[in-house]
XYZ file of C-alpha atoms in Angstrom:
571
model
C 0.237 6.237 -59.201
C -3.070 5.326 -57.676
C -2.708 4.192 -53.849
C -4.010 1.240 -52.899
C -7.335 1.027 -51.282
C -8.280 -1.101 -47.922
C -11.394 -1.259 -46.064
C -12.479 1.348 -43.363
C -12.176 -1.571 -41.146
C -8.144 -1.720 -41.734
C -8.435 1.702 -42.180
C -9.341 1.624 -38.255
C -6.968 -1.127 -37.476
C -3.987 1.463 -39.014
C -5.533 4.837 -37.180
C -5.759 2.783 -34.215
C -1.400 2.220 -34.673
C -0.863 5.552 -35.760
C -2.376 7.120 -32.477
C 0.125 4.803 -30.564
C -2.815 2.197 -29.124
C -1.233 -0.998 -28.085
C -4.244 -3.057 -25.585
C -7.904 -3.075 -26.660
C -10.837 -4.119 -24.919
C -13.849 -5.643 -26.490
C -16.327 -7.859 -27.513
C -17.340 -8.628 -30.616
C -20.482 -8.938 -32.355
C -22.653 -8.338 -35.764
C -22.074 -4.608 -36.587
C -18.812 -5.157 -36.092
C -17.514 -8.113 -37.360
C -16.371 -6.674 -40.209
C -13.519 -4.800 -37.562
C -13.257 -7.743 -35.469
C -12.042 -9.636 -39.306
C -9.620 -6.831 -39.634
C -8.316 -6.948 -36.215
C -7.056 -10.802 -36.847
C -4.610 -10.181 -38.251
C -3.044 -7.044 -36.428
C -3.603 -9.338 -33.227
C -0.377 -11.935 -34.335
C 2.234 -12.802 -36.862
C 4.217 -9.863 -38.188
C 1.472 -7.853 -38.867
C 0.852 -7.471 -34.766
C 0.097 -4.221 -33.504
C -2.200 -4.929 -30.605
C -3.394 -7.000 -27.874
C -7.091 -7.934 -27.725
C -8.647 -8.553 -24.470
C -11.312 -10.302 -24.807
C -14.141 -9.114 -21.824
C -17.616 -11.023 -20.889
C -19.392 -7.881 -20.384
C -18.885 -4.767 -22.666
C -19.666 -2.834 -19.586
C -16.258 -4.334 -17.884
C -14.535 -3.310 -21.642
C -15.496 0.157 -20.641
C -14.359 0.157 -17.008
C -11.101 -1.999 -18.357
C -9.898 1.243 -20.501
C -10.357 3.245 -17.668
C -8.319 1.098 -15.398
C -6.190 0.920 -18.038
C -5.543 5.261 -18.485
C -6.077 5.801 -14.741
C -2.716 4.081 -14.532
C -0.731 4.371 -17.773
C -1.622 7.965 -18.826
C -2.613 6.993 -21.653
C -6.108 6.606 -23.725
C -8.032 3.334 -23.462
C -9.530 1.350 -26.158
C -12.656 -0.163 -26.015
C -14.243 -2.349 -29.137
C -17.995 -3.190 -28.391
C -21.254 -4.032 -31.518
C -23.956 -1.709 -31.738
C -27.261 -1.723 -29.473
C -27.130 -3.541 -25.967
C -23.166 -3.900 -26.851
C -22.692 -0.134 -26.995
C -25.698 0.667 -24.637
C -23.612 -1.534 -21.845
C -20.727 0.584 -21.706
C -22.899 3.534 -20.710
C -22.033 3.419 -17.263
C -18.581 3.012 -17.768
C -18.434 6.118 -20.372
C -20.458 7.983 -17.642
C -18.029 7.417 -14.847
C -15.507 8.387 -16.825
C -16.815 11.395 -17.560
C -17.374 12.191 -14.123
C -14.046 11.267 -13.681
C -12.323 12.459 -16.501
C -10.744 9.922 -17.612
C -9.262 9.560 -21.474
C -11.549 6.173 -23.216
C -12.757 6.185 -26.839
C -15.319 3.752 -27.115
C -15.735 2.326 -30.984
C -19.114 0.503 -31.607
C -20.847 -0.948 -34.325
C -23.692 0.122 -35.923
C -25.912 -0.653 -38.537
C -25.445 0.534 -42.003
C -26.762 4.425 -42.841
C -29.417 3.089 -44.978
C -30.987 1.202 -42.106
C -30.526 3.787 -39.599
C -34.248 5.064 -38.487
C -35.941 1.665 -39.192
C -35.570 0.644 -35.796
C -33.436 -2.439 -37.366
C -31.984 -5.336 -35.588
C -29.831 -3.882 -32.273
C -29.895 -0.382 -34.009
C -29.690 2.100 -30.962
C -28.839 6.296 -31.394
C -25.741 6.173 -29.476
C -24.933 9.417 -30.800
C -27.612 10.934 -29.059
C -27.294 8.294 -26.430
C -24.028 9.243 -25.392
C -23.892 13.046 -26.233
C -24.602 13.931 -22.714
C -22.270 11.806 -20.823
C -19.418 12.175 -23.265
C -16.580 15.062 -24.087
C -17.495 14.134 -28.153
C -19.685 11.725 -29.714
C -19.767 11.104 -33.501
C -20.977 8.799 -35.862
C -18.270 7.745 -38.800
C -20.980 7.610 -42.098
C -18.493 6.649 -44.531
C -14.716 5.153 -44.571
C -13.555 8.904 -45.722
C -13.939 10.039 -42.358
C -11.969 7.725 -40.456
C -8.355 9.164 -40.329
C -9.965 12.483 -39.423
C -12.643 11.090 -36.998
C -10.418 8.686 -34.932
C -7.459 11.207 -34.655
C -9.680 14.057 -33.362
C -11.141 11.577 -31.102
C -8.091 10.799 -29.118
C -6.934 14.294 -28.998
C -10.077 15.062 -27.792
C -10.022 12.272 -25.111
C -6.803 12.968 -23.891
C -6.154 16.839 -24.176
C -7.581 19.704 -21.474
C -9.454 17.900 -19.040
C -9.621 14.172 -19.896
C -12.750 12.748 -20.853
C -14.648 9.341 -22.695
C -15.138 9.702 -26.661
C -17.496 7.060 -28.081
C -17.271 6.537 -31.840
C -20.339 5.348 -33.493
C -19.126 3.144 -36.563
C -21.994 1.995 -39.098
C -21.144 -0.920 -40.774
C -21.024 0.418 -44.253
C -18.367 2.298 -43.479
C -16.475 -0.553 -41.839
C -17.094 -2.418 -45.556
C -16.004 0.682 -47.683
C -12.680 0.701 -49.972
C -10.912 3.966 -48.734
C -7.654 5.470 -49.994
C -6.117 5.532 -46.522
C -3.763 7.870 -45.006
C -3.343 8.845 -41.157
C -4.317 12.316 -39.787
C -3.073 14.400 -36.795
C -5.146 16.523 -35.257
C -4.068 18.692 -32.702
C -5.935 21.476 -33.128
C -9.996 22.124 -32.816
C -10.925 25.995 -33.545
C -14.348 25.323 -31.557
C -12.179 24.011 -28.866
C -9.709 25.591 -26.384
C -7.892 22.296 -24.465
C -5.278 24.202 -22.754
C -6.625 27.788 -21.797
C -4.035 30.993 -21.972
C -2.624 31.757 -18.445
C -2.919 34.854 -17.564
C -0.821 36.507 -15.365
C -2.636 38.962 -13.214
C -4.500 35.788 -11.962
C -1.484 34.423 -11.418
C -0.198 37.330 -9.391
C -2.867 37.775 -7.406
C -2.974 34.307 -6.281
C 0.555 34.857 -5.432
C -0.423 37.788 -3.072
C -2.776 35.920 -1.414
C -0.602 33.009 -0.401
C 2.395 35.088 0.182
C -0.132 37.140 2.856
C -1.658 33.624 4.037
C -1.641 33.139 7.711
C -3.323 29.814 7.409
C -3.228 28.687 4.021
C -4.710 25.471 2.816
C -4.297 23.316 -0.086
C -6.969 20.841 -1.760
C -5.052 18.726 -4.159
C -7.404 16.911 -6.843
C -6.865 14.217 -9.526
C -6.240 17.305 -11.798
C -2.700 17.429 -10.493
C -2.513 13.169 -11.594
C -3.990 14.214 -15.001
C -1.804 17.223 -15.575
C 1.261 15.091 -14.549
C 1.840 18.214 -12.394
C 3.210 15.733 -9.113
C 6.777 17.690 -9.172
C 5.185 20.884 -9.497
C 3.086 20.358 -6.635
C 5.466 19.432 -4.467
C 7.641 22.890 -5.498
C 4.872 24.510 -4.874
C 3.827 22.881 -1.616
C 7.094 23.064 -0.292
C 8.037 26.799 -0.619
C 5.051 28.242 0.697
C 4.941 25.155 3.693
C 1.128 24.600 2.762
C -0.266 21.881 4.405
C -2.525 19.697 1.640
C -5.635 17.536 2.151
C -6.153 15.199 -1.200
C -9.792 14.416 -2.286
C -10.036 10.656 -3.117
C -9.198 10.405 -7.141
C -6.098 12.748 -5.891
C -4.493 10.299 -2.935
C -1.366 9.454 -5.067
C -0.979 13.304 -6.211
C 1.149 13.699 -3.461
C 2.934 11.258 -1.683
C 1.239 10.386 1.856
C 4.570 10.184 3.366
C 4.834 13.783 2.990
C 5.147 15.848 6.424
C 2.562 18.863 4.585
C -0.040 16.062 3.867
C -2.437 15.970 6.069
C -4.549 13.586 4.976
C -7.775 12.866 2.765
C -10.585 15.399 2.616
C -14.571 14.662 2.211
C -17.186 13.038 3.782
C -15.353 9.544 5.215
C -12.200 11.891 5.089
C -9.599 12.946 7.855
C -10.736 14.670 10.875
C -7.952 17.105 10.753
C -8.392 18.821 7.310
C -12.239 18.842 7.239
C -12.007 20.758 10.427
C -9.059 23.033 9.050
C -11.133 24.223 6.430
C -13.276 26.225 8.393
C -10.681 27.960 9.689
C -7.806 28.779 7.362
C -7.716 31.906 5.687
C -6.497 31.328 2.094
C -7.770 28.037 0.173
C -5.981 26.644 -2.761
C -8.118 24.035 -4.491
C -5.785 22.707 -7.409
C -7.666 20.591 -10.187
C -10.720 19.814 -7.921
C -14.330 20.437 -8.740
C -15.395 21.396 -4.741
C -17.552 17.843 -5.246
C -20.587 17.827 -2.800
C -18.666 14.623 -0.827
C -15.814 17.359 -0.035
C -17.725 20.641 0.921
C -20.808 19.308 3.088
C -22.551 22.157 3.212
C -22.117 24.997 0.605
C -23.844 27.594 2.649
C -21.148 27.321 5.545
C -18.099 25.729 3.910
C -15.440 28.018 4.072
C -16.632 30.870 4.218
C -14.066 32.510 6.332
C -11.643 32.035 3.592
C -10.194 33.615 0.578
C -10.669 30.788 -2.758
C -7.993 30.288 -5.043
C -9.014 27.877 -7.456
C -6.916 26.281 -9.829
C -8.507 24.511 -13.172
C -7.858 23.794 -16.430
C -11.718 23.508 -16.803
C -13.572 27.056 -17.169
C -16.838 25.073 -16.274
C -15.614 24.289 -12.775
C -15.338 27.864 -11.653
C -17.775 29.203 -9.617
C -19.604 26.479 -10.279
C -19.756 25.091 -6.441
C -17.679 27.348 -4.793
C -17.228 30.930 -5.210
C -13.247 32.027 -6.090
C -12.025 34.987 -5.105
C -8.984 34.672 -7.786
C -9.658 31.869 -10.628
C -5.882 30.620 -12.495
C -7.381 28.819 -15.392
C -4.680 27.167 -16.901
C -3.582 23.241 -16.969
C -1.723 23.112 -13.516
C 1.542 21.969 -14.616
C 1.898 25.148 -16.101
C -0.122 27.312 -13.280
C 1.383 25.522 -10.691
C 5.191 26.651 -11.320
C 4.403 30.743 -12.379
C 2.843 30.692 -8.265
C 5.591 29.126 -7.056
C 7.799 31.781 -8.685
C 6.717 34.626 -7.393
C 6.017 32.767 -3.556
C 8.310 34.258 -0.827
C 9.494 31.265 1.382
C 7.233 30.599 4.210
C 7.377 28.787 7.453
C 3.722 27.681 8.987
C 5.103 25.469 11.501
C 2.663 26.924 14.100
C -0.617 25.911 11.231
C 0.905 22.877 10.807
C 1.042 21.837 14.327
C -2.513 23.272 14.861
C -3.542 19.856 12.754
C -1.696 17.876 15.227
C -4.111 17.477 17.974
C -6.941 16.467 15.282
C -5.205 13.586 13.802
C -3.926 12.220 17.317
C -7.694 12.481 18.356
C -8.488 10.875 14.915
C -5.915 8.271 15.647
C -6.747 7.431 19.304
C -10.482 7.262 18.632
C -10.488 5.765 15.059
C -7.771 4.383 13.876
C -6.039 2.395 16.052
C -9.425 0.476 16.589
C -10.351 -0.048 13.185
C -6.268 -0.945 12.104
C -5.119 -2.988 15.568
C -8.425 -4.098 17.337
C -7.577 -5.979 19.930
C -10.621 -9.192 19.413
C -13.438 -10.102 17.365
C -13.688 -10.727 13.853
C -11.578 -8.746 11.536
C -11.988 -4.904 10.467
C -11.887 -3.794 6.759
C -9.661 -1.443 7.953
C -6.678 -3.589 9.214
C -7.054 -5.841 6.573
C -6.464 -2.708 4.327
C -3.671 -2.299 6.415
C -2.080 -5.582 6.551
C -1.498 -4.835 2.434
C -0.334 -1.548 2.644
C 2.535 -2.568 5.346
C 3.337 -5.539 3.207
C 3.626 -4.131 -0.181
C 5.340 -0.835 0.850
C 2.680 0.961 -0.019
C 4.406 0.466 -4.078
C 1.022 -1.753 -4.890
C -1.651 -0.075 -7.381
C -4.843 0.606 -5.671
C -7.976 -0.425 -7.308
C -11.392 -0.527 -5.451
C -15.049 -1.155 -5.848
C -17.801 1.056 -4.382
C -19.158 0.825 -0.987
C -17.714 0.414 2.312
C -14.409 -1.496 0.776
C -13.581 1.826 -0.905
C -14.016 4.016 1.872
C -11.155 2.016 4.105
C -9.452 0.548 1.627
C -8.902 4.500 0.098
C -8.473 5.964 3.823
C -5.386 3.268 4.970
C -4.004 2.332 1.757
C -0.348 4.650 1.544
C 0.324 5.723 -1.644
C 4.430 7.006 -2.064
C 3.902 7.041 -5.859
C 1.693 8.370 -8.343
C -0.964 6.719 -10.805
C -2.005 4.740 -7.686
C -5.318 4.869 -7.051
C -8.076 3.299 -9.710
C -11.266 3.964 -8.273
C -15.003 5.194 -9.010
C -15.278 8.535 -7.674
C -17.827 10.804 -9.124
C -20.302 8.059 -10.302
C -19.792 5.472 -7.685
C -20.158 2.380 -9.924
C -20.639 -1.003 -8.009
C -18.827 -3.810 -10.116
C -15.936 -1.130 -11.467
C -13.574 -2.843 -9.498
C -12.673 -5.823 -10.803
C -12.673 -5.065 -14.706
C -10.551 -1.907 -13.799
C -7.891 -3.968 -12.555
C -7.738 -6.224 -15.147
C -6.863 -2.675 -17.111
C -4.815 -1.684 -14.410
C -2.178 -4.695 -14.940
C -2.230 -4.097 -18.694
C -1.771 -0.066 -18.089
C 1.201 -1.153 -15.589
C 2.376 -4.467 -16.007
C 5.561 -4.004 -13.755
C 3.597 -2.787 -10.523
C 1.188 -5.078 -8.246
C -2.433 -4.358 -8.629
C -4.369 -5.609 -5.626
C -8.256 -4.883 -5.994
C -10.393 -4.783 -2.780
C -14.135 -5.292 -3.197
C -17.494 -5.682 -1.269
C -19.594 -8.847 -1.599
C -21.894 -7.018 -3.086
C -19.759 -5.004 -5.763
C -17.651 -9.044 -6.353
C -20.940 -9.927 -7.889
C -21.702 -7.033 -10.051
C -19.151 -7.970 -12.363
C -18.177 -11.469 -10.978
C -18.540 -12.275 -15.233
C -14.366 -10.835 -15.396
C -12.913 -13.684 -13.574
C -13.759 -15.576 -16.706
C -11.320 -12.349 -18.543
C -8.969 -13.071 -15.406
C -8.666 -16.310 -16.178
C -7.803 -16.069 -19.765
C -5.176 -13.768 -19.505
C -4.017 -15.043 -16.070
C -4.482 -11.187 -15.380
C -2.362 -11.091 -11.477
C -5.258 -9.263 -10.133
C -4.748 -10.217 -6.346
C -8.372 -9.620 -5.341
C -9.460 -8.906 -1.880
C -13.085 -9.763 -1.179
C -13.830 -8.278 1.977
C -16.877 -10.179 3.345
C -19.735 -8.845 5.429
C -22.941 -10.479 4.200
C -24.257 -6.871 3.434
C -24.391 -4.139 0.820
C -22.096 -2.668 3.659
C -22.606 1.020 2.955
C -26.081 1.211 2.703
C -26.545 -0.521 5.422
C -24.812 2.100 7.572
C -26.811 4.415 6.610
C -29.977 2.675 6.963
C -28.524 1.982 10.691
C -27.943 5.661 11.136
C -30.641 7.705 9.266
C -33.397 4.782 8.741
C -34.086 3.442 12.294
C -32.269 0.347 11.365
C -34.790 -0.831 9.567
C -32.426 -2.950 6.838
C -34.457 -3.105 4.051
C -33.053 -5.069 1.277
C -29.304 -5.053 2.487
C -28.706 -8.268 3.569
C -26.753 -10.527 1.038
C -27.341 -14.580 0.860
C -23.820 -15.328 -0.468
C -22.379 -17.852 -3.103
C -19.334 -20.030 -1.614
C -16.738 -18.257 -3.532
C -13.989 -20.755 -3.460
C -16.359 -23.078 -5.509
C -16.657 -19.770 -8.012
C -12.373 -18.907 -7.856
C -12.278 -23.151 -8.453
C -14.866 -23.247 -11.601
C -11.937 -20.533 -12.933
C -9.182 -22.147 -11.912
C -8.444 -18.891 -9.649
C -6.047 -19.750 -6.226
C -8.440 -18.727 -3.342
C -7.869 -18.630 0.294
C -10.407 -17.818 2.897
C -9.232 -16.048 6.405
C -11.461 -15.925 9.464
C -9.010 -15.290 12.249
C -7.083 -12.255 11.819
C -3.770 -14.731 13.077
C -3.461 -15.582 10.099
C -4.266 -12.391 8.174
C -0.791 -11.523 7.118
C 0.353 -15.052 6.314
C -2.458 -15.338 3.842
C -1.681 -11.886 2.109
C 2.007 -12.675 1.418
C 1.106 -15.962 0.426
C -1.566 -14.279 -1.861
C 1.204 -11.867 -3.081
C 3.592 -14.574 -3.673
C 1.376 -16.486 -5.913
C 1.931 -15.590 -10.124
C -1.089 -14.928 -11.694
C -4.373 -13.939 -10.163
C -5.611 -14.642 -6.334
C -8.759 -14.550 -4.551
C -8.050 -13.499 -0.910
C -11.798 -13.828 0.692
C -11.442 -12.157 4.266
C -14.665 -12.478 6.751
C -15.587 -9.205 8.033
C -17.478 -7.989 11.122
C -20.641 -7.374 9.421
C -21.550 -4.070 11.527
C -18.462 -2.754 10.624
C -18.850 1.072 9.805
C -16.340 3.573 8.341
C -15.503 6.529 10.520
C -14.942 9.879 10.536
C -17.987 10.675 9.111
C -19.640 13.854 8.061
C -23.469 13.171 7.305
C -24.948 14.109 3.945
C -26.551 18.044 4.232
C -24.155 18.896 7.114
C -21.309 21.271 7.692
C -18.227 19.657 6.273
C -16.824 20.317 9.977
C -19.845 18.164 11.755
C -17.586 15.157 11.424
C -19.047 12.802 14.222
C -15.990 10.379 15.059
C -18.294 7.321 16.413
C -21.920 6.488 15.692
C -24.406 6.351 18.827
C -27.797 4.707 17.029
């Protein structure tokens, strides 16, 4: 018996199910109307499979599935037309390359026979997005979508993590196709989850078991690899204290008497000094990024490099291992452990004591309880943490807001951190937490953004609204692009060129939505506002006015030795 035949447009609509896909992201348009048509009906009535979210920007779609995996584990969907629809989410398939995290991207396109004519919003995304994806691939006919949309999420989501973008001509979307689903799980060209080998693994062992002053650098590879209890295991038996880059806060829990805080270039004082002197360094799914080391030519090297990665590419590629376990952590992680002897470090450990009390005395306390003036981005970051427990989702934008919201945010859980590491996308923050309260619907989601960054992508609160997303967003208020301006008062002779923002009045903007808003001024009534602002169902614009020199401390200067951290500026 003959089956029956459907379009390559329900043909998506059923691959889409069959991979397990429950939220999209999109925005509809021409060349791909024909999916959009399809996806009516598998948006209600019994039929339902999926909710659409329906984005103002098909850059925030992008950034939305990110939000979305960073906190569910899971691959996000994005549904965008061809030409400046695709070409928008760009950025967002670039960051999440950088920081690989599991989006396909679907986008129209114009039919084969028009491809090359230079026809109406007809763009190679192909070649386009090659570079800054893990696969792109154009779907020519309707035969090819079981195959093409399977391989794509196994690509996205297997090894290390990565954006797929689908190019979908619109042919194919009109085609009558014989459907039936395809798993792939298995690529011959394509080694997701290398073979551990165990002479790597021993000799790590020997290292660490002869440590003196072992240190560990815990990365977002740990997150990815769901490898949080392993850690831990593995932390814990050899007493290693662990620094966390940014993307790997919520690896381990900041509670934890071995962390010792946040590593890189805004980092702790404590573990960026450590580094030059310990004597065995375990960097565990981290790519040694250039906002970590400082300077390559003197970072470290006093110490023996274990690095752990289930990314070939990453070796050697910064830093120079002495031993290399390339294997997906959650696998690498336990073999160590089993052949560690138990250790006791207490006398390391307390070495790091001193730094953070300095770090404390000199930076902390002033930037989390001053005393007068206006109010710090760092106590209002604070002021949340102590009021949600720390059991809030943390998403950020780019700029100075991420840099103290990432350093006194606590994070007891995992998945809690959403934020633009490798890329450092302004406007990320706010479309990423609209996917963050779809990824987690049962956690808190507080975003924290610059004025600058609010604006970027200031479009979403129209998405906000609609869904009544409970973003509780924390504009944090300086009248500057706050970052750059540090630097230009630092490195530049303060010569602020360009930094200075003329600012909309926002509650006008959070009433045109129909968004509660609440302005503070007078840190009295900081923490009133914030549980009122947590209280509140639904969404909430928190607008907090900020000193507007306000500069984010420790600080190691680009080009210097990771261990040059200066902790206060003298201009």
């Amino acid at each position: 018996m003959e089956k029956q035949k459907i379009t390559g447009s329900e043909a998506l609509m059923q691959a889409l199910k069959a991979e397990g896909v429950k939220t999209i992201f999109g925005y509809p348009g021409g060349s791909i109307m024909p999916v959009y048509d399809a996806l009516y009906d598998y948006t209600r009535g019994n039929k339902k499979a999926f909710d659409h979210i329906l984005v103002r920007h098909e850059q925030a779609a992008a950034h939305a599935a990110e939000g979305y995996a960073r906190v569910s584990g899971r691959v996000g969907v994005a549904l965008v037309t061809s030409g400046p629809g695709a070409t928008n989410t760009l950025t967002g398939v670039a960051d999440a390359m950088l920081d690989s995290t599991p989006i396909v991207v679907i986008a129209g396109q114009v039919p084969i026979g028009a491809l090359g004519t230079d026809a109406f919003q007809e763009v190679d995304l192909v070649g386009v997005a090659q570079p800054i994806s893990k696969w792109s691939y154009q779907i020519r006919h309707a035969e090819d979508i079981a195959w093409a949309v399977s391989r794509a999420f196994y690509i996205a989501r297997s090894g290390r993590p990565g954006p797929v973008v689908l190019d979908f001509p619109k042919n194919a979307q009109l085609e009558m196709v014989e459907f039936e689903p395809e798993k792939v799980n298995f690529i011959r060209s394509y080694v997701a989850y290398p073979k551990l080998d165990p002479e790597a693994v021993r000799k790590a062992a020997e290292l660490i078991n002869s440590a003196k002053k072992p240190l560990a650098l815990v990365g977002q590879g740990v997150e990815l690899g769901n490898a949080q209890n392993e850690l831990r295991a593995f932390l814990e038996k050899a007493d290693i204290p662990a620094g966390r880059t940014m993307l790997g806060l919520s690896a381990f829990p900041s509670t934890h008497p071995l962390n010792v805080g946040m590593l890189g270039m805004h980092g702790n004082y404590a573990p960026n000094i450590k580094e030059q002197e310990c004597d065995v360094l375990i960097a565990i799914g981290m790519r040694f990024s250039d906002r970590v080391t400082g300077n390559l030519k003197t970072y470290a090297k006093q110490a023996k490099v274990i690095h752990l990665d289930i990314d070939h590419s990453e070796i050697d590629k910064n830093v120079k291992a002495d031993v290399a376990v390339i294997a997906d952590c959650k696998e690498s992680l336990p073999a160590i452990t089993a052949l560690l002897q138990k250790a006791n470090h207490q006398e390391w450990r307390d070495s790091f004591k001193p730094l953070m009390e300095k770090e404390r005395e000199k930076v902390i306390e002033p930037a989390i309880h001053p005393k007068d003036g206006p109010l710090l981005m760092g106590e209002v970051v604070n002021a949340v943490a102590e009021i949600t427990d720390g059991n809030a989702i943390l998403v950020t934008d780019v700029g100075q807001n991420q840099l103290f919201a990432t350093r006194y945010f606590k994070y007891p859980n995992k998945r809690s951190i959403c934020t633009s590491g490798g890329l450092g996308t302004m406007g990320y923050g706010m479309p990423a937490a609209i996917g963050a309260t779809f990824g987690a619907p049962d956690r808190t989601v507080v975003s924290f953004s610059g004025d600058g960054g609010f604006q970027m992508c200031i479009e979403e609160l129209g998405t906000i609204m609609e869904q009544q997303a409970p973003v509780k967003m924390v504009l944090m208020n300086n009248n500057y692009l706050g970052n750059v301006r540090q630097w230009q008062d630092m490195f530049w002779k303060r010569r602020k060129s360009f930094t200075r923002m003329h600012n909309p009045n926002y509650e006008l903007i959070a009433q045109g939505y129909g968004i509660p808003y609440q302005a503070v001024v007078d840190r009295k009534d900081l923490k009133a506002a914030i549980e009122k602002m947590l209280a509140t169902d639904g969404p909430y614009i928190l607008e907090c006015a900020i000193l507007e020199d306000d500069d984010v401390l420790p600080m190691t200067p680009p080009g210097m030795n990771v261990d040059d951290m200066l902790l206060d500026i003298k201009v």
